[in-house]
XYZ file of C-alpha atoms in Angstrom:
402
model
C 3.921 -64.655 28.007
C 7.543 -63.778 28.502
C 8.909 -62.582 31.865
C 10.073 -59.055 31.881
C 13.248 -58.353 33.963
C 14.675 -55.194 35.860
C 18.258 -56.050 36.137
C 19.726 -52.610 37.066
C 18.804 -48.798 37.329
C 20.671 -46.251 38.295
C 20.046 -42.093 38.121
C 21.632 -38.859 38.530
C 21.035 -36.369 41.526
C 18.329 -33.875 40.986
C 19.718 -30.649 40.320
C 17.996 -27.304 41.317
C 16.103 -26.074 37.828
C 17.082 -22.826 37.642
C 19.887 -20.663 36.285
C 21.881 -20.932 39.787
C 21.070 -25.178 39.959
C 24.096 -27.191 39.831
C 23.125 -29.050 36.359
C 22.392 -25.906 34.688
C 25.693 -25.901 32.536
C 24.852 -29.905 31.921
C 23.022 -30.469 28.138
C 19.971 -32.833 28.739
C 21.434 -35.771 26.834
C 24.493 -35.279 28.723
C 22.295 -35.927 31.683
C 21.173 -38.969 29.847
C 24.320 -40.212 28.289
C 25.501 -40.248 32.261
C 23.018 -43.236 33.017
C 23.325 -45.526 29.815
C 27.319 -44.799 30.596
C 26.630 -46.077 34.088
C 24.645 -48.749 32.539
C 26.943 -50.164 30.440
C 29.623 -49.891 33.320
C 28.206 -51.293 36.037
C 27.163 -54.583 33.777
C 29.747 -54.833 31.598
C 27.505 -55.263 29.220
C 27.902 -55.972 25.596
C 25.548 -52.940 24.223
C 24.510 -54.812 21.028
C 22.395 -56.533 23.044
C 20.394 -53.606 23.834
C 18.185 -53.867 21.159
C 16.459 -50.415 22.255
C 16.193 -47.232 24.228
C 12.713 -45.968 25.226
C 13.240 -42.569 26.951
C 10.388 -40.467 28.232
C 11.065 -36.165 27.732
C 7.999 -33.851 28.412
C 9.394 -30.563 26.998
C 10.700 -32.240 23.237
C 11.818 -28.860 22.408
C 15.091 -26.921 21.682
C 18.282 -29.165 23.081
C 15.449 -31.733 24.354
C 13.840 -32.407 20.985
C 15.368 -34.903 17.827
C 14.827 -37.822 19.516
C 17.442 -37.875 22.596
C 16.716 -41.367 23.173
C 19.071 -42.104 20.011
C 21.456 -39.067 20.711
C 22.511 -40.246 23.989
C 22.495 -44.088 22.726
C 25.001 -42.526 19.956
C 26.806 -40.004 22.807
C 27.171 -43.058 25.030
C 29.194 -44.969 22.160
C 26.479 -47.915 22.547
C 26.593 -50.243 19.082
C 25.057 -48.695 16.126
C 21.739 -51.616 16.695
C 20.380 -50.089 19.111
C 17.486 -47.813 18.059
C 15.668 -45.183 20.092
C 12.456 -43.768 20.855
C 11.063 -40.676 23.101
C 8.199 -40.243 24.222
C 5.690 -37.515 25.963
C 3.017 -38.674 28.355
C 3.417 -35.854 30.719
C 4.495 -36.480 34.128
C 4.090 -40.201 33.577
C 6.723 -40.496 30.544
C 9.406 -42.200 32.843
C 7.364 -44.757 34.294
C 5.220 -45.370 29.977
C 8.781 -45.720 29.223
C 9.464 -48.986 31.152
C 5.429 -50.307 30.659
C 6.417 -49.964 27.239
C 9.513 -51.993 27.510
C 8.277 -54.468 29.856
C 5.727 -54.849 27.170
C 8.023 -55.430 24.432
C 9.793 -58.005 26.616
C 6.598 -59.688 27.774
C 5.277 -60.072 23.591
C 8.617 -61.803 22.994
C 9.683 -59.382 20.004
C 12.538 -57.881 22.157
C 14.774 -59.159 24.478
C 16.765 -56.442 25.641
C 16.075 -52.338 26.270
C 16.982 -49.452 28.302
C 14.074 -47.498 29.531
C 13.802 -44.355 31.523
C 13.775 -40.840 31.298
C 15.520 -37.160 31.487
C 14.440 -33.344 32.104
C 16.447 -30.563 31.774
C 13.925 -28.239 33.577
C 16.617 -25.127 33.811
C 18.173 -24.908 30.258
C 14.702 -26.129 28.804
C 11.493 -24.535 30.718
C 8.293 -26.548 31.166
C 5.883 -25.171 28.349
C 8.414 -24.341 26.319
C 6.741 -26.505 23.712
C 3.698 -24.443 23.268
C 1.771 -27.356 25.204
C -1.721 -26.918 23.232
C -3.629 -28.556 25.789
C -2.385 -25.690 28.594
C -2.178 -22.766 26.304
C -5.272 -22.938 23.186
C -8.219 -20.878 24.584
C -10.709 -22.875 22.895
C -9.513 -26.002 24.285
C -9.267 -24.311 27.562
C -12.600 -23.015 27.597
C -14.954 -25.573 25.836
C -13.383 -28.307 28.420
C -12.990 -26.379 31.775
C -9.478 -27.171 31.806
C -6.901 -25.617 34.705
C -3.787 -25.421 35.607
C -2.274 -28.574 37.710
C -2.276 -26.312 40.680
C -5.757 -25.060 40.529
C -6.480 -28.792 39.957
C -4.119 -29.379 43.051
C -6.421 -26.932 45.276
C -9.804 -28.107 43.829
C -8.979 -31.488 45.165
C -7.946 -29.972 49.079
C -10.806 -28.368 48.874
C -13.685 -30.796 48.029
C -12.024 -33.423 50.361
C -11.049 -31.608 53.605
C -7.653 -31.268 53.226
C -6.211 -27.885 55.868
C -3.041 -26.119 54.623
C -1.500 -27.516 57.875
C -2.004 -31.220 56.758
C 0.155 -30.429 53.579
C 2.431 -28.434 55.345
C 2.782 -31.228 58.037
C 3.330 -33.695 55.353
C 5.709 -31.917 53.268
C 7.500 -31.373 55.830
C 7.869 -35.019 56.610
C 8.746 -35.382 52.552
C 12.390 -32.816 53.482
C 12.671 -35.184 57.083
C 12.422 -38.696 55.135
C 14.536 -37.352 52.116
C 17.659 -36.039 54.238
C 17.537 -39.001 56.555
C 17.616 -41.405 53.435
C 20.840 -39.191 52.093
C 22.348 -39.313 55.690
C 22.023 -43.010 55.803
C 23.281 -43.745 52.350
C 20.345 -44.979 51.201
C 20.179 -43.512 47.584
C 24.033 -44.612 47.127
C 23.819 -47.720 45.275
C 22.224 -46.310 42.355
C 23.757 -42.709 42.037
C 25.887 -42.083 39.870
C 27.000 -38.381 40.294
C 27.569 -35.494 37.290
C 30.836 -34.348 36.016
C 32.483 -31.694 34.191
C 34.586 -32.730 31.316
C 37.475 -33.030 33.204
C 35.951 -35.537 35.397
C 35.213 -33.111 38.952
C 31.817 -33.984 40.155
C 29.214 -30.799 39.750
C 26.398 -32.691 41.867
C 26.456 -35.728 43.580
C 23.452 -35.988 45.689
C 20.099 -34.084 45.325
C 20.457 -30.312 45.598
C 16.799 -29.299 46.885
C 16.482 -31.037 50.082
C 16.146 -28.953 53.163
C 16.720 -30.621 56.425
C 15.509 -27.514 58.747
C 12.285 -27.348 57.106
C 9.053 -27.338 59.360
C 5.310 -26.665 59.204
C 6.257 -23.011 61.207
C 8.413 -22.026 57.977
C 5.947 -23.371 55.833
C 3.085 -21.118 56.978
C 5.378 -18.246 56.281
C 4.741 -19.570 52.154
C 2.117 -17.367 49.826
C -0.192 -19.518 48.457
C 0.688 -20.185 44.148
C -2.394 -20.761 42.498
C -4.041 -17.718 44.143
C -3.735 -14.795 41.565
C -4.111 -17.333 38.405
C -7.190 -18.712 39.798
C -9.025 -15.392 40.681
C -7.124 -12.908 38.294
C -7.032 -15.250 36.067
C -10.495 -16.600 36.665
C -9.497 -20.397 36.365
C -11.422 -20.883 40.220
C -14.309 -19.901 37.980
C -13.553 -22.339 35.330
C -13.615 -25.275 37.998
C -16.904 -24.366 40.127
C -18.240 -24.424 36.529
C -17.352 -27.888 36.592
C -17.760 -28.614 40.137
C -20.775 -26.072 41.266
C -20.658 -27.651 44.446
C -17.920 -25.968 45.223
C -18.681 -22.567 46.518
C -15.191 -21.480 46.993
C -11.696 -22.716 46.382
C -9.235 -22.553 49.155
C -5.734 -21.922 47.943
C -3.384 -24.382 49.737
C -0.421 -25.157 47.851
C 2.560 -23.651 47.699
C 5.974 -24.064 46.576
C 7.110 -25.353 49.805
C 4.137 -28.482 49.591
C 4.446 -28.938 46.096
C 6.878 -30.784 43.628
C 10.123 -28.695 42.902
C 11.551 -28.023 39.974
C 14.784 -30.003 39.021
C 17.143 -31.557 36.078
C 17.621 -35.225 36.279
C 17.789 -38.452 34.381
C 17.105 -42.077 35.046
C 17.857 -45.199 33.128
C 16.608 -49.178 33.683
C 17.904 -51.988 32.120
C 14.729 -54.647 31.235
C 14.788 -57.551 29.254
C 14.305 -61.358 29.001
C 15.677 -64.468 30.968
C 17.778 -65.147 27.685
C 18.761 -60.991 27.799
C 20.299 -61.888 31.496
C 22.276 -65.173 30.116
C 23.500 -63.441 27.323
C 25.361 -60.839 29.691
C 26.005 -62.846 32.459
C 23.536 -60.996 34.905
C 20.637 -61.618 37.511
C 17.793 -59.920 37.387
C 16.983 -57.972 40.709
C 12.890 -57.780 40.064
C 10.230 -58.226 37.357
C 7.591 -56.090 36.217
C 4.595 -57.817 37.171
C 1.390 -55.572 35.794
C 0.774 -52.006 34.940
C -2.180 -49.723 34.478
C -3.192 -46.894 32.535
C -6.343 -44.835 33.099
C -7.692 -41.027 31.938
C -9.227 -39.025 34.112
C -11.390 -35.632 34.651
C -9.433 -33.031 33.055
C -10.671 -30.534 35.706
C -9.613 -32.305 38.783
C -6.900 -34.035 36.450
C -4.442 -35.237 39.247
C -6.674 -38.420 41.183
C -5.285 -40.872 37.836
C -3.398 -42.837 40.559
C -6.069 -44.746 42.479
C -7.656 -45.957 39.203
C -4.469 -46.665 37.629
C -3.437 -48.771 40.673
C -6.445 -50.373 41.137
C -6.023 -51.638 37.591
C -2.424 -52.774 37.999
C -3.754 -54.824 41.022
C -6.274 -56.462 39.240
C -4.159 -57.850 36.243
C -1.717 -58.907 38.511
C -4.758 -60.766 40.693
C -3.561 -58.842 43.700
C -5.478 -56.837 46.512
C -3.794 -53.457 48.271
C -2.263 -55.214 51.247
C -0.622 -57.431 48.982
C 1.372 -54.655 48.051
C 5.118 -53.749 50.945
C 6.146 -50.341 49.659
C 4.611 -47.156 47.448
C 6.240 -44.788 45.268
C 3.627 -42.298 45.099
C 4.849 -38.993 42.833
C 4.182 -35.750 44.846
C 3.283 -33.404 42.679
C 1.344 -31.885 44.922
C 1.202 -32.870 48.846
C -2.597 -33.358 48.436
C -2.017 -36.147 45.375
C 0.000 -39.123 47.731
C -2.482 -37.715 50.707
C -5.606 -38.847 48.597
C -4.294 -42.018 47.604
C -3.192 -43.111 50.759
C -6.913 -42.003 51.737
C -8.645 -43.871 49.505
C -6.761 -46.794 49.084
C -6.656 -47.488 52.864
C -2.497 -47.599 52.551
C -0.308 -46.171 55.928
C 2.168 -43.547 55.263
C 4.507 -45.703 56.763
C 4.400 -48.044 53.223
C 4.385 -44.720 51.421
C 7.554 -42.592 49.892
C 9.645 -43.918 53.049
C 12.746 -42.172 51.416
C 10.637 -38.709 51.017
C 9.805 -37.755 47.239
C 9.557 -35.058 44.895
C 7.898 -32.388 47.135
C 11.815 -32.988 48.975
C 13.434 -34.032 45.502
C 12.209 -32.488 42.973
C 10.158 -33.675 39.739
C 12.107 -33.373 36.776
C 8.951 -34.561 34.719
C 10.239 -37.261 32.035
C 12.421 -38.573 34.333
C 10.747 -39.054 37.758
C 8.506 -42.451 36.988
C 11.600 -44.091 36.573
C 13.582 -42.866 39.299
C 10.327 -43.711 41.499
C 11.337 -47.107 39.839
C 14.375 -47.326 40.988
C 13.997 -46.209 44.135
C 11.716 -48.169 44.818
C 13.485 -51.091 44.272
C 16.225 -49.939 46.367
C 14.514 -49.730 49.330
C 12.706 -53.341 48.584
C 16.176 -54.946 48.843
C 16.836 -52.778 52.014
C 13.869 -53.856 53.698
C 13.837 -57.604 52.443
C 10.668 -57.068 51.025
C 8.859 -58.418 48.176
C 6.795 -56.187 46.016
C 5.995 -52.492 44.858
C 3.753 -50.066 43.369
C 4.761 -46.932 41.617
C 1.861 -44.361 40.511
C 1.920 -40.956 39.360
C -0.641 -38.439 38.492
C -0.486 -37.040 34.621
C -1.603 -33.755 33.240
C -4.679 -33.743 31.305
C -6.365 -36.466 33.335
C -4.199 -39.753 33.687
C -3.067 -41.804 35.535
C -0.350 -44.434 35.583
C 0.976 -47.584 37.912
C 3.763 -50.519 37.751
C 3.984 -53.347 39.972
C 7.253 -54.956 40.257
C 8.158 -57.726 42.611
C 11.673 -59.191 43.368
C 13.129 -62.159 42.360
C-alpha cells in the first residue's frame, strides 16, 4: 500500500456568520478559491499535477451547490485536469474529504489531490437545504430523532456533566484560542481574505473573546430549552432513554460551537507527487475511522471512531501527543477526554470551535491543519483528529510526521 502524504495546508480566518461577520460580502468559492490560490503559491506547484479536488460543503444549496469543488479549481485558474468532487457528511465533510484522498493515494490510482473544505454559514444558512433527516416528521418521529443540542444536553445529563464544568471549559476554549493568536501560533498557515482590490477584510478569527469567564457565562439562557419542552423533543429522547427522568438544559451559545464562514485546503499525495514538485512532505496519514452511532444521543461518534483509527494503525491512546477534538458542544471533547482516559493538556491546546467557530464543511480539515501546526511546534510526533457528525457518526484521522 502506497504512503499518503500531507505536504501543506493552509486556511482562512473564521469569519463571524452573520449579516454583520467580516466574510459576509465573500462568495463561498471565493472563500475556497483563497486556499487552492495559497496552495498553488506557497508550492509553486505545477497544478496539472493535481489530479483532483475533494471538497467537503454541508449546506450544497444556492451559491454553495454545482459542485464548488470544480468552480473554485476553475476560479483558481488550476489546469483544466484537475476534476472535482463535493461532498456532504455533515460536520465531518472536511476531515471524509482528506480520508477520501488519503485513500485514493494509499490504492495507488492517484497521486496527487487537494482536499478540504468551505462554509459560507452567513450568505448560506445551515438547513437551508431542506435537510430531510432534521425536518420530515415521519423520520423524526418513527426514529426519536433531536436536534444536535437536545442531543448535546441528553449527553450532560446522563453523565454528570454541571453547567459550570462547560462553562469552565469553554471558557478555557476563548483563553487557549487568544493566547495561540497572541503568540502567532496560527500564522504559518493563514492566509487572510481580501477585497478585490487586494485590502485584507479578515485576517485572523473574528469570534474569539479574550475577557470571557465562567461569571459571564452564567449570565447565558440556556438554547435547547423552549425546543425541547415547547417543542416536546425532551419527550422524544426520554422515549428513547426512559431512564432519564428529566433533561437539564446546559448549553448555550457561549459553550457551544459558533457559527462562522471559513475554508480549508490540504495538499496529499504520493512520494512520486512530492518529486514531481520538488516538495517534502510534512506528515502522513496513517489510519482513519468511520463509525454510526445512536441517532438520539447522535454526538459520542468520536470515541468509536478513534478507537477504530487506533486499531488499524496498531496503536493504543497514549501512543497518541496531541488531539483535535471538534467542539460542537463543550460536553462532546469533555466525554472523550472522559472516556478515553486523554488529559486536557493533549487536547485542543490552541482552543477550538466553541472559541473559533465551526463552519461545518470546513472544520475537519482545519482541525487537520492545525493540528499539524502545533506537532511541528511542539516537536512531536503524532495526532488524532475526531469530530462528532449529525445523525449518529463519527469520524477520526491519525497522521504522524515525517
Amino acid at each position: 500500500m502506497a504512503t499518503a502524504y500531507i505536504y501543506d495546508a493552509v486556511r482562512t480566518p473564521r469569519g463571524k456568520g452573520k449579516k454583520d461577520g467580516s466574510l459576509y460580502t465573500t462568495k463561498a468559492v471565493e472563500l475556497l478559491t483563497t486556499t487552492f490560490k495559497a496552495i498553488q503559491e506557497r508550492n509553486k506547484l505545477d497544478t496539472s499535477l493535481v489530479e483532483d479536488a475533494i471538497i467537503g460543503c454541508v449546506t450544497q444549496s444556492w451559491e454553495q451547490s454545482g459542485d464548488i469543488a470544480k468552480a473554485a479549481a476553475i476560479h483558481a485558474d488550476y489546469n483544466d485536469i484537475v476534476a472535482g468532487v463535493t461532498l456532504n457528511r455533515f460536520c465531518g465533510s472536511g476531515l471524509e474529504a482528506i480520508n477520501q484522498a488519503a485513500a485514493y493515494v494509499m490504492s495507488g490510482q492517484v497521486d496527487g489531490l487537494v482536499a478540504g473544505g468551505v462554509e459560507s454559514m452567513s450568505r448560506v444558512p445551515m438547513g437551508s437545504d431542506g435537510a430531510m433527516l432534521m425536518t420530515d416528521p415521519n423520520m423524526i418521529a418513527s426514529h426519536h430523532i433531536v436536534p444536535q443540542g437536545i442531543s448535546a444536553d441528553l449527553i450532560a445529563t446522563m453523565n454528570g456533566f454541571t453547567r459550570e464544568m462547560l462553562d469552565e471549559f469553554a471558557t478555557e476554549s476563548h483563553q487557549r484560542a487568544a493566547a495561540a493568536w497572541e503568540e502567532g501560533r496560527f500564522y504559518k498557515s493563514i492566509v487572510p481574505i481580501t477585497d478585490v482590490n487586494g485590502i485584507a477584510l479578515l485576517e485572523q478569527d473574528e469570534t474569539v473573546r479574550v475577557e470571557t469567564s465562567p461569571e459571564i457565562l452564567a449570565g447565558l439562557n440556556p438554547s435547547f430549552e423552549q425546543m425541547g419542552v415547547m417543542g416536546g423533543f425532551d419527550s422524544v429522547a426520554i422515549q428513547r432513554y426512559p431512564e432519564v427522568e428529566r433533561l437539564q438544559y446546559l448549553h448555550h451559545p457561549g459553550n457551544s460551537s459558533g457559527i462562522v464562514d471559513g475554508a480549508a485546503l490540504l495538499l496529499i499525495g504520493s512520494e512520486e507527487l512530492g518529486e514531481k514538485a520538488n516538495l517534502k512532505p510534512r506528515a502522513k496519514v496513517v489510519s482513519f475511522g468511520i463509525v454510526g452511532a445512536e441517532p438520539t444521543i447522535m454526538l459520542e461518534g468520536p470515541v468509536p471512531a478513534s478507537k477504530k483509527a487506533l486499531n488499524k494503525a496498531g496503536m493504543d491512546v497514549s501512543d497518541i501527543d496531541l488531539f483535535e477534538i471538534n467542539e460542537a458542544f463543550a460536553v462532546v471533547p469533555m466525554r472523550f477526554m472522559d472516556l478515553m482516559k486523554v488529559s486536557h493538556d493533549k487536547v485542543n491546546v490552541n482552543g477550538g470551535a466553541i472559541a473559533m467557530g465551526h463552519p461545518l464543511g470546513a472544520t475537519g480539515a482545519m482541525l487537520t491543519g492545525t493540528l499539524l501546526d502545533e506537532l511541528e511546534r511542539q516537536d512531536k510526533s503524532t495526532g488524532l483528529i475526531s469530530l462528532c457528525i449529525g445523525g449518529g457518526m463519527g469520524i477520526a484521522t491519525i497522521i504522524e510526521r515525517v
